[in-house]
Amino acid sequence: HQRSFDLATVPGADLETRLEQLAAWIVAAHARGERYGLRVGIRDIPPGAGNEHRERCLDALALYGVAS
């Protein structure tokens, strides 16, 4: 099973809530062994799996809007 997560489509009252929801979905998909990709702003991480991929996606969320 493969998923694609996109910040632009996540419902939520504010950016922080939406980023937290994406992080939760990434952790859950990783725990299920699913492949998933992530789009955050202009950053597009292709589908992948494993610990390194999870960390790459979570780092992208943590740094979103910080270094612009």
mmCIF file with all atom_site columns, C-alpha atoms in Angstrom:
data_model
loop_
_atom_site.group_PDB
_atom_site.id
_atom_site.type_symbol
_atom_site.label_atom_id
_atom_site.label_alt_id
_atom_site.label_comp_id
_atom_site.label_asym_id
_atom_site.label_entity_id
_atom_site.label_seq_id
_atom_site.pdbx_PDB_ins_code
_atom_site.Cartn_x
_atom_site.Cartn_y
_atom_site.Cartn_z
_atom_site.occupancy
_atom_site.B_iso_or_equiv
_atom_site.pdbx_formal_charge
_atom_site.auth_seq_id
_atom_site.auth_comp_id
_atom_site.auth_asym_id
_atom_site.auth_atom_id
_atom_site.pdbx_PDB_model_num
ATOM 1  C CA . HIS A 1 1  ? 0.000  0.000  0.000  1.00 0.00 ? 1  HIS A CA 1
ATOM 2  C CA . GLN A 1 2  ? 1.278  3.472  -0.863 1.00 0.00 ? 2  GLN A CA 1
ATOM 3  C CA . ARG A 1 3  ? 0.153  6.842  0.432  1.00 0.00 ? 3  ARG A CA 1
ATOM 4  C CA . SER A 1 4  ? 0.806  10.427 -0.541 1.00 0.00 ? 4  SER A CA 1
ATOM 5  C CA . PHE A 1 5  ? 0.610  13.150 2.084  1.00 0.00 ? 5  PHE A CA 1
ATOM 6  C CA . ASP A 1 6  ? 0.285  16.810 1.068  1.00 0.00 ? 6  ASP A CA 1
ATOM 7  C CA . LEU A 1 7  ? 0.206  19.738 3.481  1.00 0.00 ? 7  LEU A CA 1
ATOM 8  C CA . ALA A 1 8  ? -2.057 21.659 1.096  1.00 0.00 ? 8  ALA A CA 1
ATOM 9  C CA . THR A 1 9  ? -4.849 19.100 1.540  1.00 0.00 ? 9  THR A CA 1
ATOM 10 C CA . VAL A 1 10 ? -4.677 18.595 5.314  1.00 0.00 ? 10 VAL A CA 1
ATOM 11 C CA . PRO A 1 11 ? -7.628 20.127 7.177  1.00 0.00 ? 11 PRO A CA 1
ATOM 12 C CA . GLY A 1 12 ? -6.948 22.162 10.282 1.00 0.00 ? 12 GLY A CA 1
ATOM 13 C CA . ALA A 1 13 ? -7.384 25.525 11.918 1.00 0.00 ? 13 ALA A CA 1
ATOM 14 C CA . ASP A 1 14 ? -3.724 26.520 11.707 1.00 0.00 ? 14 ASP A CA 1
ATOM 15 C CA . LEU A 1 15 ? -0.394 25.477 10.250 1.00 0.00 ? 15 LEU A CA 1
ATOM 16 C CA . GLU A 1 16 ? 0.904  23.868 13.448 1.00 0.00 ? 16 GLU A CA 1
ATOM 17 C CA . THR A 1 17 ? -2.166 21.620 13.714 1.00 0.00 ? 17 THR A CA 1
ATOM 18 C CA . ARG A 1 18 ? -1.806 20.569 10.082 1.00 0.00 ? 18 ARG A CA 1
ATOM 19 C CA . LEU A 1 19 ? 1.917  19.810 10.480 1.00 0.00 ? 19 LEU A CA 1
ATOM 20 C CA . GLU A 1 20 ? 1.197  17.748 13.615 1.00 0.00 ? 20 GLU A CA 1
ATOM 21 C CA . GLN A 1 21 ? -1.455 15.761 11.731 1.00 0.00 ? 21 GLN A CA 1
ATOM 22 C CA . LEU A 1 22 ? 0.975  15.016 8.905  1.00 0.00 ? 22 LEU A CA 1
ATOM 23 C CA . ALA A 1 23 ? 3.597  13.875 11.414 1.00 0.00 ? 23 ALA A CA 1
ATOM 24 C CA . ALA A 1 24 ? 1.081  11.519 13.038 1.00 0.00 ? 24 ALA A CA 1
ATOM 25 C CA . TRP A 1 25 ? 0.101  10.068 9.647  1.00 0.00 ? 25 TRP A CA 1
ATOM 26 C CA . ILE A 1 26 ? 3.779  9.546  8.733  1.00 0.00 ? 26 ILE A CA 1
ATOM 27 C CA . VAL A 1 27 ? 4.522  7.751  12.011 1.00 0.00 ? 27 VAL A CA 1
ATOM 28 C CA . ALA A 1 28 ? 1.423  5.555  11.576 1.00 0.00 ? 28 ALA A CA 1
ATOM 29 C CA . ALA A 1 29 ? 2.234  4.701  7.948  1.00 0.00 ? 29 ALA A CA 1
ATOM 30 C CA . HIS A 1 30 ? 5.805  3.841  8.958  1.00 0.00 ? 30 HIS A CA 1
ATOM 31 C CA . ALA A 1 31 ? 4.553  1.577  11.761 1.00 0.00 ? 31 ALA A CA 1
ATOM 32 C CA . ARG A 1 32 ? 2.350  -0.279 9.242  1.00 0.00 ? 32 ARG A CA 1
ATOM 33 C CA . GLY A 1 33 ? 5.266  -0.710 6.837  1.00 0.00 ? 33 GLY A CA 1
ATOM 34 C CA . GLU A 1 34 ? 3.586  1.366  4.129  1.00 0.00 ? 34 GLU A CA 1
ATOM 35 C CA . ARG A 1 35 ? 5.351  3.349  1.433  1.00 0.00 ? 35 ARG A CA 1
ATOM 36 C CA . TYR A 1 36 ? 4.482  7.039  1.463  1.00 0.00 ? 36 TYR A CA 1
ATOM 37 C CA . GLY A 1 37 ? 5.498  10.320 -0.084 1.00 0.00 ? 37 GLY A CA 1
ATOM 38 C CA . LEU A 1 38 ? 5.246  13.863 1.214  1.00 0.00 ? 38 LEU A CA 1
ATOM 39 C CA . ARG A 1 39 ? 4.671  17.266 -0.332 1.00 0.00 ? 39 ARG A CA 1
ATOM 40 C CA . VAL A 1 40 ? 5.277  20.283 1.890  1.00 0.00 ? 40 VAL A CA 1
ATOM 41 C CA . GLY A 1 41 ? 5.220  23.594 0.058  1.00 0.00 ? 41 GLY A CA 1
ATOM 42 C CA . ILE A 1 42 ? 7.643  23.259 -2.854 1.00 0.00 ? 42 ILE A CA 1
ATOM 43 C CA . ARG A 1 43 ? 9.400  20.247 -1.304 1.00 0.00 ? 43 ARG A CA 1
ATOM 44 C CA . ASP A 1 44 ? 8.314  16.932 -2.787 1.00 0.00 ? 44 ASP A CA 1
ATOM 45 C CA . ILE A 1 45 ? 9.683  13.732 -1.248 1.00 0.00 ? 45 ILE A CA 1
ATOM 46 C CA . PRO A 1 46 ? 8.964  10.702 -3.441 1.00 0.00 ? 46 PRO A CA 1
ATOM 47 C CA . PRO A 1 47 ? 7.381  7.593  -1.930 1.00 0.00 ? 47 PRO A CA 1
ATOM 48 C CA . GLY A 1 48 ? 9.659  5.466  0.180  1.00 0.00 ? 48 GLY A CA 1
ATOM 49 C CA . ALA A 1 49 ? 9.814  3.463  3.386  1.00 0.00 ? 49 ALA A CA 1
ATOM 50 C CA . GLY A 1 50 ? 12.131 2.730  6.277  1.00 0.00 ? 50 GLY A CA 1
ATOM 51 C CA . ASN A 1 51 ? 13.642 4.657  9.151  1.00 0.00 ? 51 ASN A CA 1
ATOM 52 C CA . GLU A 1 52 ? 15.725 7.012  6.989  1.00 0.00 ? 52 GLU A CA 1
ATOM 53 C CA . HIS A 1 53 ? 12.692 7.930  4.878  1.00 0.00 ? 53 HIS A CA 1
ATOM 54 C CA . ARG A 1 54 ? 10.572 8.555  7.991  1.00 0.00 ? 54 ARG A CA 1
ATOM 55 C CA . GLU A 1 55 ? 13.243 10.844 9.446  1.00 0.00 ? 55 GLU A CA 1
ATOM 56 C CA . ARG A 1 56 ? 13.605 12.715 6.146  1.00 0.00 ? 56 ARG A CA 1
ATOM 57 C CA . CYS A 1 57 ? 9.860  13.372 6.055  1.00 0.00 ? 57 CYS A CA 1
ATOM 58 C CA . LEU A 1 58 ? 9.647  14.390 9.715  1.00 0.00 ? 58 LEU A CA 1
ATOM 59 C CA . ASP A 1 59 ? 12.653 16.705 9.261  1.00 0.00 ? 59 ASP A CA 1
ATOM 60 C CA . ALA A 1 60 ? 10.909 18.351 6.293  1.00 0.00 ? 60 ALA A CA 1
ATOM 61 C CA . LEU A 1 61 ? 7.884  19.013 8.508  1.00 0.00 ? 61 LEU A CA 1
ATOM 62 C CA . ALA A 1 62 ? 10.001 20.332 11.384 1.00 0.00 ? 62 ALA A CA 1
ATOM 63 C CA . LEU A 1 63 ? 11.890 22.715 9.104  1.00 0.00 ? 63 LEU A CA 1
ATOM 64 C CA . TYR A 1 64 ? 8.904  23.894 7.069  1.00 0.00 ? 64 TYR A CA 1
ATOM 65 C CA . GLY A 1 65 ? 8.851  27.678 7.055  1.00 0.00 ? 65 GLY A CA 1
ATOM 66 C CA . VAL A 1 66 ? 12.040 27.938 9.132  1.00 0.00 ? 66 VAL A CA 1
ATOM 67 C CA . ALA A 1 67 ? 14.657 28.343 6.397  1.00 0.00 ? 67 ALA A CA 1
ATOM 68 C CA . SER A 1 68 ? 12.913 30.395 3.739  1.00 0.00 ? 68 SER A CA 1
#
